[in-house]
Rosetta silent file (secondary structure, phi, psi, omega in degrees, C-alpha in Angstrom):
SEQUENCE: QVQLAESGGGLVQPGGSLRLSCAASGSIFSLYAMGWYRQAPGEQRELVATITTFGNINYAGSVKGRFTISRDNAKSTVYLQMNSLKPEDSAVYYCNARNVLDNTNNYWGKGTLVTVSS
SCORE:     score description
SCORE:     0.000 S_00000001
   1 L     0.000  134.726  178.896   30.397   80.046  -32.930 S_00000001
   2 L  -130.321  125.873  161.310   32.224   78.390  -30.231 S_00000001
   3 E   -91.095  144.277 -179.721   35.584   76.360  -29.910 S_00000001
   4 E  -125.076  145.449 -171.999   36.246   74.138  -27.024 S_00000001
   5 E  -135.316   93.531  146.612   39.802   73.065  -26.186 S_00000001
   6 E   -78.663  144.619 -168.917   40.453   70.103  -23.621 S_00000001
   7 E  -141.265  167.587  166.886   43.449   69.602  -21.817 S_00000001
   8 L   103.324  -13.234 -168.901   44.613   67.756  -18.576 S_00000001
   9 L  -104.644 -178.446 -130.246   43.753   64.183  -18.839 S_00000001
  10 L   163.399 -179.296  169.775   46.081   61.551  -18.397 S_00000001
  11 E  -109.384  111.724 -178.158   46.787   58.365  -16.721 S_00000001
  12 E  -135.810  174.767 -166.562   46.716   58.242  -12.720 S_00000001
  13 L   -67.843  161.488  137.580   46.585   56.091   -9.953 S_00000001
  14 L   -42.380  114.062  173.717   43.562   55.120   -7.713 S_00000001
  15 L    94.310    1.251  167.850   42.892   57.794   -5.049 S_00000001
  16 L   -80.865 -175.165  172.084   44.965   60.478   -7.399 S_00000001
  17 E  -107.668  154.045  176.642   44.187   63.819   -8.804 S_00000001
  18 E  -160.948  136.287  132.526   43.641   65.112  -12.328 S_00000001
  19 E   -66.268  106.317  159.736   42.845   68.897  -13.491 S_00000001
  20 E   -92.351  164.566 -174.429   40.895   69.118  -16.529 S_00000001
  21 E  -127.237  129.077  154.567   41.032   72.602  -18.571 S_00000001
  22 E  -107.815  113.919 -176.260   38.484   73.586  -20.957 S_00000001
  23 E  -101.741  134.546  163.614   39.635   76.846  -23.010 S_00000001
  24 E  -117.110  158.617  161.775   36.744   78.296  -25.202 S_00000001
  25 E  -150.729  172.987  177.553   36.851   80.875  -28.062 S_00000001
  26 L    93.198   -5.137  157.339   35.252   82.417  -30.818 S_00000001
  27 L  -155.070 -154.234 -176.641   32.370   83.985  -28.708 S_00000001
  28 L  -105.886   97.396 -107.995   31.293   85.541  -25.653 S_00000001
  29 H   -92.681  -22.625  178.099   32.345   83.344  -23.230 S_00000001
  30 H   -74.063   14.889 -168.746   30.217   84.589  -20.027 S_00000001
  31 H  -101.966  -29.674 -164.361   27.191   84.270  -22.328 S_00000001
  32 E  -116.094  142.098  160.871   27.761   80.533  -22.024 S_00000001
  33 E   -74.337  150.215 -174.968   26.747   77.541  -19.176 S_00000001
  34 E  -104.553  165.644  174.448   29.547   75.322  -18.861 S_00000001
  35 E   176.259  144.049  161.443   29.461   71.502  -18.126 S_00000001
  36 E  -117.190  169.568 -175.804   31.619   68.639  -18.371 S_00000001
  37 E  -159.244  158.781 -172.720   30.088   65.195  -19.228 S_00000001
  38 E  -129.380  162.142  179.330   32.005   61.627  -19.885 S_00000001
  39 E  -154.220  109.779  139.826   31.599   58.482  -22.110 S_00000001
  40 L   -71.789  160.748 -176.533   33.235   55.145  -21.514 S_00000001
  41 L   -68.738  115.895  174.231   33.333   52.701  -23.870 S_00000001
  42 L    94.329   16.742  161.770   30.138   51.205  -24.570 S_00000001
  43 L  -106.294  160.720 -173.920   28.333   53.568  -22.173 S_00000001
  44 L   -68.696  119.756  132.092   25.997   56.495  -22.542 S_00000001
  45 L    -4.194   91.537 -158.958   27.251   59.962  -22.264 S_00000001
  46 E  -130.109  128.049 -154.290   26.562   61.042  -18.907 S_00000001
  47 E   -77.251  145.338  172.385   26.968   64.777  -17.392 S_00000001
  48 E   -99.076  -48.471 -172.969   29.415   65.126  -14.754 S_00000001
  49 E  -176.397  141.240 -178.535   29.013   68.571  -13.459 S_00000001
  50 E  -120.095  168.642  174.809   27.363   71.890  -14.892 S_00000001
  51 E  -157.480  132.300 -167.784   28.223   75.598  -13.939 S_00000001
  52 L   -97.116  179.652  176.310   25.765   78.344  -14.758 S_00000001
  53 L   -74.278  -19.206 -175.063   27.017   81.843  -15.842 S_00000001
  54 L  -127.961   41.874  165.697   26.685   83.256  -12.519 S_00000001
  55 L    57.138   31.906  144.560   28.268   79.739  -10.742 S_00000001
  56 L   -56.918  105.561 -163.074   25.279   77.957  -10.062 S_00000001
  57 L  -106.109   99.697  161.059   26.688   74.114   -9.705 S_00000001
  58 L   -94.490  136.252  168.399   24.821   70.577  -10.197 S_00000001
  59 E  -113.803  174.975  170.981   26.880   67.531   -9.818 S_00000001
  60 L   -85.090  163.363 -178.284   26.473   63.984  -10.617 S_00000001
  61 L   -70.712  -25.989 -176.013   25.770   61.919   -7.187 S_00000001
  62 L   -53.128  -33.483 -173.146   28.493   59.849   -8.689 S_00000001
  63 L  -119.861   -3.809  169.914   31.187   62.196   -8.140 S_00000001
  64 L   -40.806  127.168 -179.186   29.898   64.505   -5.522 S_00000001
  65 L    78.531   10.727  156.037   32.421   65.373   -2.948 S_00000001
  66 L  -127.034  -11.755 -178.673   35.203   64.595   -4.979 S_00000001
  67 E  -129.177  143.878 -178.853   35.194   66.757   -8.190 S_00000001
  68 E  -124.162  121.352  171.327   34.923   70.455   -8.479 S_00000001
  69 E   -99.400  152.547  176.721   33.744   72.623  -11.385 S_00000001
  70 E  -152.804  170.151  171.186   34.747   76.040  -11.424 S_00000001
  71 E  -148.242  158.279  161.608   35.188   78.826  -14.581 S_00000001
  72 E  -139.301  125.073 -174.068   37.045   81.940  -14.890 S_00000001
  73 L   -67.568  -33.312 -146.213   35.104   84.320  -17.308 S_00000001
  74 L  -106.511  -14.510  177.167   38.103   86.667  -17.713 S_00000001
  75 L   -94.681   -4.044 -179.311   40.113   83.598  -18.873 S_00000001
  76 L    53.866   54.769  175.386   37.051   82.075  -21.034 S_00000001
  77 E  -111.656  112.499  124.120   38.131   78.622  -18.867 S_00000001
  78 E   -41.928  123.915 -127.430   36.485   76.076  -17.543 S_00000001
  79 E   178.078  139.981 -160.420   38.005   73.518  -14.882 S_00000001
  80 E  -130.871   81.974  151.329   37.263   70.120  -13.560 S_00000001
  81 E   -72.784  119.032 -171.032   38.993   69.286  -10.154 S_00000001
  82 E  -104.817  105.653 -179.945   38.976   65.589  -10.033 S_00000001
  83 E  -125.896  148.721 -166.569   40.222   63.999   -6.364 S_00000001
  84 L    56.674   47.534 -173.304   39.960   60.556   -5.162 S_00000001
  85 L   -63.529  149.927 -161.253   39.945   59.194   -8.363 S_00000001
  86 L  -141.658   83.653 -159.485   38.359   55.806   -9.314 S_00000001
  87 H   -20.152  -28.479  161.784   38.789   53.074  -12.166 S_00000001
  88 H   -99.602   23.676  166.235   35.267   53.769  -12.934 S_00000001
  89 H  -104.703    1.061  149.456   35.688   57.720  -13.447 S_00000001
  90 L   -26.087  135.382 -169.999   37.719   56.212  -16.440 S_00000001
  91 E   168.376  147.753  106.828   35.990   57.879  -19.609 S_00000001
  92 E   -15.703   84.297  174.912   36.412   60.387  -22.307 S_00000001
  93 E  -105.831  152.911 -174.130   35.349   63.764  -20.776 S_00000001
  94 E  -134.950  138.776 -166.447   34.124   66.417  -22.808 S_00000001
  95 E   -81.024  153.639 -170.236   33.413   70.226  -22.403 S_00000001
  96 E  -129.094  154.919 -168.654   30.126   71.854  -22.967 S_00000001
  97 E  -157.030  128.923 -172.341   29.107   75.082  -23.827 S_00000001
  98 E  -144.417  110.563 -171.494   25.492   76.192  -23.809 S_00000001
  99 E   -71.315  131.510  178.804   24.509   79.880  -24.879 S_00000001
 100 L   -77.288   -3.603  172.100   22.147   80.733  -22.012 S_00000001
 101 L   -97.065  -13.840  177.010   20.205   83.433  -24.751 S_00000001
 102 L  -149.599  111.121  173.031   19.543   80.804  -27.242 S_00000001
 103 L   -77.754   -1.595  175.879   20.046   76.980  -26.046 S_00000001
 104 L   -87.525   -1.673  152.302   20.005   75.479  -29.591 S_00000001
 105 L   -88.614   95.650 -172.886   23.459   76.903  -29.462 S_00000001
 106 E  -140.651  144.178 -161.410   25.207   74.190  -27.774 S_00000001
 107 E  -145.929  127.035  168.349   29.093   73.148  -28.638 S_00000001
 108 E  -117.400  119.158  164.617   31.129   70.306  -27.881 S_00000001
 109 L   -40.905 -178.140  179.951   35.291   69.543  -27.536 S_00000001
 110 L   -92.263  -13.680 -173.666   37.071   66.820  -28.758 S_00000001
 111 L    78.823  155.559 -127.623   37.160   65.470  -25.587 S_00000001
 112 E  -156.455   78.547 -160.409   40.112   64.443  -23.058 S_00000001
 113 E   -67.282  117.430  137.571   41.195   60.509  -22.140 S_00000001
 114 E  -112.217  122.902 -159.864   41.087   59.950  -18.719 S_00000001
 115 E  -124.350  136.554 -178.563   42.020   56.637  -17.558 S_00000001
 116 E   -96.711   81.680  167.485   42.215   55.522  -13.531 S_00000001
 117 L  -132.370 -178.285 -153.565   44.382   52.331  -12.979 S_00000001
 118 L  -132.770    0.000    0.000   47.062   50.849  -10.711 S_00000001
């Protein structure tokens, strides 16, 4: 069982930056691949970025070059650094954890709201 707690969302102007954090508890963090997903009203939840146990990273094309995902296994935390933010980035951002030894163990945080507006 894993509990995920996102933080760092808020209101930023276009072109600004924001750093999201997701703290995990309840299990061995290093056994989980981590990811960030986002969902805007009326839209499907979409993958933003993922990072495996050993640091293999994948980004959605819409954020590549602007966002950076990273993880600190010692702190059981995954981060999403968001730069050059655009209004289309506005969404609720969700943290995801997937057990690499059992992919049916899949967990979600409650989400943190990011609004990009002038």
